[in-house]
PDB file of C-alpha atoms in Angstrom:
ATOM      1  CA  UNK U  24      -0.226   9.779   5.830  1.00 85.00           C
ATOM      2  CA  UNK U  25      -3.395   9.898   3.657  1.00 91.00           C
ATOM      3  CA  UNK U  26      -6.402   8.377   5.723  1.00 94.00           C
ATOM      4  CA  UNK U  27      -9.216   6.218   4.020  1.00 96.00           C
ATOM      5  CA  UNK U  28     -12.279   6.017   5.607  1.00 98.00           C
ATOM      6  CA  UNK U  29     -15.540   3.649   4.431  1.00 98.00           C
ATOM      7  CA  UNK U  30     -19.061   3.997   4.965  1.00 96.00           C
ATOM      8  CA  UNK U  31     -20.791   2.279   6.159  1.00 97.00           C
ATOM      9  CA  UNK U  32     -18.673  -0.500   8.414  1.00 97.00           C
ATOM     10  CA  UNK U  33     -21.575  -2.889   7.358  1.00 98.00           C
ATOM     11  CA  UNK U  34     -24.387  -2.816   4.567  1.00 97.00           C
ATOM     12  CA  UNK U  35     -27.570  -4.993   4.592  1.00 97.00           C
ATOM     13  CA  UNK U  36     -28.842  -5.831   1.247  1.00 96.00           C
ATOM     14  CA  UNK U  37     -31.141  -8.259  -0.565  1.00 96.00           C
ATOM     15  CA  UNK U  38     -29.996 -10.648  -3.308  1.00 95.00           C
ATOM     16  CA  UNK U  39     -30.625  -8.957  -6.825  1.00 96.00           C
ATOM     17  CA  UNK U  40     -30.792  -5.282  -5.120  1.00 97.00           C
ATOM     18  CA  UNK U  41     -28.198  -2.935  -6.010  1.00 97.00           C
ATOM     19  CA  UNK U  42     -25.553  -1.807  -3.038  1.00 97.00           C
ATOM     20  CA  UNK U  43     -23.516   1.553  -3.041  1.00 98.00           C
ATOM     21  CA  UNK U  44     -19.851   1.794  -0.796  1.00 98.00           C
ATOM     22  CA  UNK U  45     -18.488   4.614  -0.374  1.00 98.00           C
ATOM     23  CA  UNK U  46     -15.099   5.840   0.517  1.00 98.00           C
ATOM     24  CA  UNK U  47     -13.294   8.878   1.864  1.00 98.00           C
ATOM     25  CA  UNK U  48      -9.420  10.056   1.564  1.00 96.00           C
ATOM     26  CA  UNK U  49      -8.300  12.540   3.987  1.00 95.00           C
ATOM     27  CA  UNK U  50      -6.345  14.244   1.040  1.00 93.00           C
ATOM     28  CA  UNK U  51      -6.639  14.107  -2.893  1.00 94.00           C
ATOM     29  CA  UNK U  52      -5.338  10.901  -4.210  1.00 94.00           C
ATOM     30  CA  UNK U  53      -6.569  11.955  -7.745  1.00 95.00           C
ATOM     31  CA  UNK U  54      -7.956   8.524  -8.786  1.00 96.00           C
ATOM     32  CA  UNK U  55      -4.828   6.566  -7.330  1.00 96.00           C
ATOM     33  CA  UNK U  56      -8.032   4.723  -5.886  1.00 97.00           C
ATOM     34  CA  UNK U  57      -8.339   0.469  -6.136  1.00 98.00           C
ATOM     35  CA  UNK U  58     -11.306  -1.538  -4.147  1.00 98.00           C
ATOM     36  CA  UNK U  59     -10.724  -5.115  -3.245  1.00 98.00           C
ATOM     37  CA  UNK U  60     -13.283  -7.966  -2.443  1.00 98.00           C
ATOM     38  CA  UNK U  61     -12.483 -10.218   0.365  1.00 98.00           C
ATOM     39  CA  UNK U  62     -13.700 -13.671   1.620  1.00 98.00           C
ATOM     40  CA  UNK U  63     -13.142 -15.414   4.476  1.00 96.00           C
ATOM     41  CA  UNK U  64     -10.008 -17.217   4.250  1.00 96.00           C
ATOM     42  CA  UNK U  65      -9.005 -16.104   1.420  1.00 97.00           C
ATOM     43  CA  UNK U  66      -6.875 -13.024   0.136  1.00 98.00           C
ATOM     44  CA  UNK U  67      -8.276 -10.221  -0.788  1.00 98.00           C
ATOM     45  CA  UNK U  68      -9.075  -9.947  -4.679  1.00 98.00           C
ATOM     46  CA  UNK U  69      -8.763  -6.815  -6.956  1.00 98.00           C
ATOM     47  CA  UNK U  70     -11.504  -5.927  -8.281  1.00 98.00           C
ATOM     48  CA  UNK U  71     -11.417  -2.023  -9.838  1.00 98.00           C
ATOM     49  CA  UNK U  72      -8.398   0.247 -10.603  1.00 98.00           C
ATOM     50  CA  UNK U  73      -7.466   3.286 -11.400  1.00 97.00           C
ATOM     51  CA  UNK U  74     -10.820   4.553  -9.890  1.00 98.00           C
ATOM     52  CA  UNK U  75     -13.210   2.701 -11.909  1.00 98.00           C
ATOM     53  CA  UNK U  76     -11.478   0.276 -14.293  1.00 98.00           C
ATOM     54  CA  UNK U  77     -12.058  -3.093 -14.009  1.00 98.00           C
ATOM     55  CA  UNK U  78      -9.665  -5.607 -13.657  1.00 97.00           C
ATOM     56  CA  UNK U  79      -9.649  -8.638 -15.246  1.00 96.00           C
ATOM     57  CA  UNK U  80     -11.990 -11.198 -15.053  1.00 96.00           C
ATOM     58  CA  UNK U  81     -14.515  -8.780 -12.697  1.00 98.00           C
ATOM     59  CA  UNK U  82     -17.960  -8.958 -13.882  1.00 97.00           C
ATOM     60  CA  UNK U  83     -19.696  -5.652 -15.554  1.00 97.00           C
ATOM     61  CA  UNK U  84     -22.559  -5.954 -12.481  1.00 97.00           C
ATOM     62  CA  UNK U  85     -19.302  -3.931 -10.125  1.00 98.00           C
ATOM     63  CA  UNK U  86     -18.873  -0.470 -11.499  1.00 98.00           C
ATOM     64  CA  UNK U  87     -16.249   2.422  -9.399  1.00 98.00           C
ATOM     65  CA  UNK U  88     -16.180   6.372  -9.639  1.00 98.00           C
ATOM     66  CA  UNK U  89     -15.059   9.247  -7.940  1.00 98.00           C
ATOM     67  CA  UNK U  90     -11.961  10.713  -7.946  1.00 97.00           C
ATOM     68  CA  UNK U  91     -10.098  13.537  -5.477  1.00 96.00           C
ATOM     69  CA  UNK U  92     -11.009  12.474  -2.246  1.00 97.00           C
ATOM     70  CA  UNK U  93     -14.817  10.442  -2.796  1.00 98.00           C
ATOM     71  CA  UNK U  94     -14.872   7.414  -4.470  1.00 98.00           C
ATOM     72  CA  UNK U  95     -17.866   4.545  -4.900  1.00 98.00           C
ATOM     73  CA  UNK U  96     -18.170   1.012  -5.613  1.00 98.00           C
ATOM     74  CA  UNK U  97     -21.456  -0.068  -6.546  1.00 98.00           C
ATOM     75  CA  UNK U  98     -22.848  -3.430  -7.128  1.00 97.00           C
ATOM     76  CA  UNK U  99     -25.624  -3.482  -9.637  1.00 94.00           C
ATOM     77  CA  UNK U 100     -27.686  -6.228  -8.768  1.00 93.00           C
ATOM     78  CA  UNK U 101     -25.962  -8.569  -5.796  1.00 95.00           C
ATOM     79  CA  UNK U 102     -25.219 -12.327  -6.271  1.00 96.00           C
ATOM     80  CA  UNK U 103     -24.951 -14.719  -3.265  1.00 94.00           C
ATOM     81  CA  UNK U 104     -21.159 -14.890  -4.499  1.00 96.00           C
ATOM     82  CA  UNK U 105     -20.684 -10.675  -3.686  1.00 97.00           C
ATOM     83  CA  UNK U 106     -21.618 -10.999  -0.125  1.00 94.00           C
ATOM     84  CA  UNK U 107     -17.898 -10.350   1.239  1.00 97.00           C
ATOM     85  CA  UNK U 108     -15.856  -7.419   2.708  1.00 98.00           C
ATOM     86  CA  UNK U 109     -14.699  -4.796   0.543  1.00 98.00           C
ATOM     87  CA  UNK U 110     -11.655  -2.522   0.903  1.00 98.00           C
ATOM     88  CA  UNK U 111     -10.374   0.260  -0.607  1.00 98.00           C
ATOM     89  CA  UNK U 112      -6.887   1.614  -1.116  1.00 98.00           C
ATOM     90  CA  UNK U 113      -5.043   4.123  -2.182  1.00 96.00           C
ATOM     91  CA  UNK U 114      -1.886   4.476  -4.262  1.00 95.00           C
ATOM     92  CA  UNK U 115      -0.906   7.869  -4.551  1.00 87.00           C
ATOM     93  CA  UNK U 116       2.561   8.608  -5.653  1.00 69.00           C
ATOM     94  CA  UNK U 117       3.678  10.613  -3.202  1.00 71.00           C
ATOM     95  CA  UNK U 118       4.140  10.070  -0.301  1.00 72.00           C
ATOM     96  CA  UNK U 119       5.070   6.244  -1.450  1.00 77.00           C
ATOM     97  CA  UNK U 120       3.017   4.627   1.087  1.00 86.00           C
ATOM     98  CA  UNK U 121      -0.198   2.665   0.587  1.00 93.00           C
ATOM     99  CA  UNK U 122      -3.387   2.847   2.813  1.00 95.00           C
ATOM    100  CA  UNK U 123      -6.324   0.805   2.930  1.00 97.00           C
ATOM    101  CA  UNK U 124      -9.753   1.543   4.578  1.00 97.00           C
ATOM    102  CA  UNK U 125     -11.495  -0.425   7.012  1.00 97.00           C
ATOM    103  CA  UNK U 126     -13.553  -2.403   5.045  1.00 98.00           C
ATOM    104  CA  UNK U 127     -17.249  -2.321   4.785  1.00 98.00           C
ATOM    105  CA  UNK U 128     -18.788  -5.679   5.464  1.00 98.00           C
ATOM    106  CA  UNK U 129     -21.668  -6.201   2.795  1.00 97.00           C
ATOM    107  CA  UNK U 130     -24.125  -9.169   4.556  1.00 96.00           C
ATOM    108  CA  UNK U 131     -27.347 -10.658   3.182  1.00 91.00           C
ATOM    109  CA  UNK U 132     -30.515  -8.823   4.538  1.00 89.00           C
TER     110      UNK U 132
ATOM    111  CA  UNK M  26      -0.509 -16.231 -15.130  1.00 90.00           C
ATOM    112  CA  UNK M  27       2.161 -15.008 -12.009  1.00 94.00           C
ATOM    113  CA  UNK M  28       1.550 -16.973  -8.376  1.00 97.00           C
ATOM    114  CA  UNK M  29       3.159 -16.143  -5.035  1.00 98.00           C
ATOM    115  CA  UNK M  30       3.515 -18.050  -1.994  1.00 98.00           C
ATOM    116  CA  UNK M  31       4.343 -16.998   1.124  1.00 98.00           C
ATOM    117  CA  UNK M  32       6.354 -19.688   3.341  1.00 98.00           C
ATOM    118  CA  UNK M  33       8.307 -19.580   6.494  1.00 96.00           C
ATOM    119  CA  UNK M  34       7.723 -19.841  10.399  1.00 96.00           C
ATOM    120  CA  UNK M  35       4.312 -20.046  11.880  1.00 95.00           C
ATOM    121  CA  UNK M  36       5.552 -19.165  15.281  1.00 98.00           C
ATOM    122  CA  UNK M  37       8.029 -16.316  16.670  1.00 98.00           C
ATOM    123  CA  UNK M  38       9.322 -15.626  20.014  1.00 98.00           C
ATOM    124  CA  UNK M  39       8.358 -12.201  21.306  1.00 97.00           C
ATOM    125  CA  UNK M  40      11.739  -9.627  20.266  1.00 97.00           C
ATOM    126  CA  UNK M  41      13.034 -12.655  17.665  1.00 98.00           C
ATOM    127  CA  UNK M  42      12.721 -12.024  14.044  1.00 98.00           C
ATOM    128  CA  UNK M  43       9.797 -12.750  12.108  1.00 98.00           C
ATOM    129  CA  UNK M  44      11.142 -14.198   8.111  1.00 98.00           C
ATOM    130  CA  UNK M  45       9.341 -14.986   5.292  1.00 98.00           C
ATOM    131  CA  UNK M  46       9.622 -15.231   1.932  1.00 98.00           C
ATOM    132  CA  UNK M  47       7.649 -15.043  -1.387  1.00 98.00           C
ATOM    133  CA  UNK M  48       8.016 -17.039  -4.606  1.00 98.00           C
ATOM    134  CA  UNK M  49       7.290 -16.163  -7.501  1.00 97.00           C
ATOM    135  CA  UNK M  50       5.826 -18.390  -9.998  1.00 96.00           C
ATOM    136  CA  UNK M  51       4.895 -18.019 -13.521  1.00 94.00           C
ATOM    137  CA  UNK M  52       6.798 -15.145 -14.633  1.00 92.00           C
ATOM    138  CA  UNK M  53      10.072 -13.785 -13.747  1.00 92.00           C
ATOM    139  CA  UNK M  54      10.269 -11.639 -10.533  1.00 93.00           C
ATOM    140  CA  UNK M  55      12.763  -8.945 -12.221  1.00 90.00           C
ATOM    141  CA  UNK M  56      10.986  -8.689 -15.510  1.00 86.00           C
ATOM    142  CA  UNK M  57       8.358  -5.471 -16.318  1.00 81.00           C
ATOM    143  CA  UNK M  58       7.834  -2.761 -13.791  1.00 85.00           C
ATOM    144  CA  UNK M  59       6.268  -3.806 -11.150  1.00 91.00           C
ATOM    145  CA  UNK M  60       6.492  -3.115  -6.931  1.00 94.00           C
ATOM    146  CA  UNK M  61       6.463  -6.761  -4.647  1.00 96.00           C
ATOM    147  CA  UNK M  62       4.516  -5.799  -1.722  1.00 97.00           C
ATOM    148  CA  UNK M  63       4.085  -7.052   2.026  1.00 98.00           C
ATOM    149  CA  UNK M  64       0.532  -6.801   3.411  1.00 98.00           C
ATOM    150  CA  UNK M  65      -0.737  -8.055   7.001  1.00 98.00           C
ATOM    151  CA  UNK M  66      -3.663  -8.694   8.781  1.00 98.00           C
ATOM    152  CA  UNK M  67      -4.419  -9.457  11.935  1.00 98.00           C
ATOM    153  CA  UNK M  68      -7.790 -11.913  12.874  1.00 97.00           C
ATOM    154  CA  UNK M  69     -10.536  -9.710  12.376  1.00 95.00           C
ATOM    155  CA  UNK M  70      -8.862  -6.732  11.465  1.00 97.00           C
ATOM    156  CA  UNK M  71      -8.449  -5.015   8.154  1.00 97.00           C
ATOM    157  CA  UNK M  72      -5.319  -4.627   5.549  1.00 98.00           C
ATOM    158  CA  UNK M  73      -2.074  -3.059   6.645  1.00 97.00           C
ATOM    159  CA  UNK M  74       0.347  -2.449   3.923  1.00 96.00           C
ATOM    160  CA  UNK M  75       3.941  -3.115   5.185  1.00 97.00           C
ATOM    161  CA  UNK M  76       6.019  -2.114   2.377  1.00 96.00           C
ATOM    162  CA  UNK M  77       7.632  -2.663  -1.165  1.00 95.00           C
ATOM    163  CA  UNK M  78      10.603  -3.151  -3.372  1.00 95.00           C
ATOM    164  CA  UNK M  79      11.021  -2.817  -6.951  1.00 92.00           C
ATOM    165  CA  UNK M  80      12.726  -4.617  -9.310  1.00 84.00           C
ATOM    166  CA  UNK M  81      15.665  -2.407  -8.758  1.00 85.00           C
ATOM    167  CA  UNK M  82      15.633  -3.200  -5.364  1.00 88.00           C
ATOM    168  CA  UNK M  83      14.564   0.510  -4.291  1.00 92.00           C
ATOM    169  CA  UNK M  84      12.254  -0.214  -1.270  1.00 94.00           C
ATOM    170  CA  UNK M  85       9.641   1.873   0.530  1.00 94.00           C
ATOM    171  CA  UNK M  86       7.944   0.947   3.760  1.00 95.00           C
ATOM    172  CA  UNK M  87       5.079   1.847   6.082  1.00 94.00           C
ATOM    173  CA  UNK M  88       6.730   4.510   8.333  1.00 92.00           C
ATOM    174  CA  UNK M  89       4.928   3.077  11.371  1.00 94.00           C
ATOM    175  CA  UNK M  90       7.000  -0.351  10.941  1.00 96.00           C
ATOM    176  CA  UNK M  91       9.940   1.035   9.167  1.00 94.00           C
ATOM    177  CA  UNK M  92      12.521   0.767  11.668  1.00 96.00           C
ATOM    178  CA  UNK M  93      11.833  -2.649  12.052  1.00 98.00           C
ATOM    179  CA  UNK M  94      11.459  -3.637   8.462  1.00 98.00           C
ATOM    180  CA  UNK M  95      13.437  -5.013   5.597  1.00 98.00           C
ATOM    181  CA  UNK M  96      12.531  -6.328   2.722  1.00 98.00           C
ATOM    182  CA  UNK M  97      14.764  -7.725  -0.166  1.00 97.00           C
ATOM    183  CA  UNK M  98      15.213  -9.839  -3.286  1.00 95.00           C
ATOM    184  CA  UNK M  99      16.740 -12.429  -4.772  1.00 94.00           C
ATOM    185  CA  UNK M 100      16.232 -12.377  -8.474  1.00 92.00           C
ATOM    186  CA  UNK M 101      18.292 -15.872  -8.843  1.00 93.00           C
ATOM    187  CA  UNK M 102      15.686 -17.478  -6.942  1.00 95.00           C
ATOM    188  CA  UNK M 103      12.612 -15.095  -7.891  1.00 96.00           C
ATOM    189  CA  UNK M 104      11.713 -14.552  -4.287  1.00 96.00           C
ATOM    190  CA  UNK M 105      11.284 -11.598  -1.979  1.00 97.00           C
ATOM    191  CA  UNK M 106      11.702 -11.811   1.522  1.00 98.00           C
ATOM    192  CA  UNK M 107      10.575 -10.008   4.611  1.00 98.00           C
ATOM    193  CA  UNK M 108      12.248  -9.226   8.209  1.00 98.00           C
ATOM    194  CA  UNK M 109      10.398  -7.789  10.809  1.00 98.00           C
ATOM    195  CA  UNK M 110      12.399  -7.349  14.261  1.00 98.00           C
ATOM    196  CA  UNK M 111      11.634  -7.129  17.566  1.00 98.00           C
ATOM    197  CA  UNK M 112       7.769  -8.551  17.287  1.00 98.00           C
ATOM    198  CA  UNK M 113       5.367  -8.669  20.129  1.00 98.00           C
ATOM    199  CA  UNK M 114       1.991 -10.029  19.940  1.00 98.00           C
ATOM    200  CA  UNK M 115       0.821  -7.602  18.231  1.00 98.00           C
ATOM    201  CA  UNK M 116       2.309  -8.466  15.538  1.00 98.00           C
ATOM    202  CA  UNK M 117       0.122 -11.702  15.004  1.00 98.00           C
ATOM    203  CA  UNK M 118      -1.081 -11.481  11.270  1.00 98.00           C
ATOM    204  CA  UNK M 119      -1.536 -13.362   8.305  1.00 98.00           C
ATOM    205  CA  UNK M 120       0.853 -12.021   6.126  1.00 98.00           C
ATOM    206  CA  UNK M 121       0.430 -11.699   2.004  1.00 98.00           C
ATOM    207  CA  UNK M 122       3.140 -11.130  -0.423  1.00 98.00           C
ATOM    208  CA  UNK M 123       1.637  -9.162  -3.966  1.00 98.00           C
ATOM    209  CA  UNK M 124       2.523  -7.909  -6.762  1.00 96.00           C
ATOM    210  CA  UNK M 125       1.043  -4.790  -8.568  1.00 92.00           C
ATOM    211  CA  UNK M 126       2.358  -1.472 -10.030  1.00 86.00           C
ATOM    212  CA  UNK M 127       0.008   0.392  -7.762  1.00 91.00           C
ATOM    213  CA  UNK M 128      -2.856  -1.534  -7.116  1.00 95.00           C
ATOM    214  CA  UNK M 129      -2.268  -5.135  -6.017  1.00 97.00           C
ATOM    215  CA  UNK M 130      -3.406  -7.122  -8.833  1.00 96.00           C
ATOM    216  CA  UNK M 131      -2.032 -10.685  -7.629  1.00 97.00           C
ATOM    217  CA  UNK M 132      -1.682 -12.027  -4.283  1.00 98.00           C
ATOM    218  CA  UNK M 133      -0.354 -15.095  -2.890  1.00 98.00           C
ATOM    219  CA  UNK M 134      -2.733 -17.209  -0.474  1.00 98.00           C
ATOM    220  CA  UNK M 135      -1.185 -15.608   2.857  1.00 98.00           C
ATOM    221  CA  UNK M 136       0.062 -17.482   5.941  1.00 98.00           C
ATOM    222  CA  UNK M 137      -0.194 -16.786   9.670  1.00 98.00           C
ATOM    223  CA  UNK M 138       2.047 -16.299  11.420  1.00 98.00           C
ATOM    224  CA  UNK M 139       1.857 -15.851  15.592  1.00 98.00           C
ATOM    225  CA  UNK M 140       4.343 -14.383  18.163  1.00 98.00           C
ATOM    226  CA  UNK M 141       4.273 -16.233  21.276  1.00 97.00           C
ATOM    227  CA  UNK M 142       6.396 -17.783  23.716  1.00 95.00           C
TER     228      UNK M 142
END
């Protein structure tokens, strides 16, 4: 089983100030990679695919690269609206089995 | 634009059966290529991917929850169901149906569902 692992479990940042997430995979996943925004209450939304394309409807200001085994999600400059957990995934063919990260909390410092 | 919705018990006695099912709005559930996915997640917690079928009905599932896992289709009623056996507590989740070829691009709203007696 490939294991994802985020950094950092929770990030601090000002409104307007630009916030970096990182993720691990234990093995390559090429970029099999998708990060997911989450709200309370709510299910989780996808945000980048394929590593770092955007899906639909996702504003420029959250960008994703990496590939192999380190990927990033950054947030240019943070609206009140990105404060949220974020979650990674991966998708790799083989074996046929998804895995998601722990989420990294991002909170208003 | 495709909407699920997961619906079924709230509550399941520890060892019963948990059920639920997903429909599929706004598009037909058999039509393009796409996998129908069970996720979970417990209060607090973070995302645990259950497992999938395709519109062939090929499946694949989480191998820590395989042996108690089935999932299934019915294409006359575009819905997709899950059966998980034998639950205990831990088991407590909201549970989310989605759709996506690898990433999960649509979700439904989840629903929770507890085991307790």
């Amino acid at each position: 089983e490939i294991v994802m692992t985020q950094s950092p479990a929770t990030l601090s940042v000002s409104p307007g100030e630009r916030a970096t997430l990182s993720c691990r995979a234990s093995q390559s996943v090429s970029s099999n990679l998708a990060w997911y925004q989450q709200k309370p209450g709510q299910a989780p939304r996808l945000l980048i695919y394929g590593a770092s394309t955007r899906a639909t409807g996702i504003p420029a200001r959250f960008s994703g690269s990496g590939s192999g085994t380190e990927f990033t999600l950054t947030i240019s400059s943070l609206q009140s609206e990105d404060f949220a957990v974020y979650y990674c995934q991966q998708y790799n063919n083989w074996p046929p089995l998804y895995t998601f990260g722990q989420g990294t909390k991002l909170e208003i410092k | 634009q495709v909407q699920l919705q997961e619906s079924g018990p709230g509550l399941v006695k520890p060892s019963q059966t948990l059920s639920l099912t997903c429909t599929v709005s706004g598009g037909s559930i058999s039509s393009g290529s796409y996998y129908w996915s069970w996720i979970r997640q417990p209060a607090g917690k973070g995302l645990e991917w259950i497992g999938r079928i395709y519109t062939s009905g090929s499946t694949n599932y989480n191998p820590s929850l395989k042996s108690r896992v089935t999932i299934s289709v019915d294409t006359s009623k575009n819905q997709f169901s899950l059966k998980l056996s034998s639950v205990t507590a831990a088991d407590t989740a909201v549970y989310y149906c989605a759709r996506g070829i690898g990433q999960l691009a649509n979700w439904g709203q989840g629903t929770l569902v507890t085991v307790s007696s």
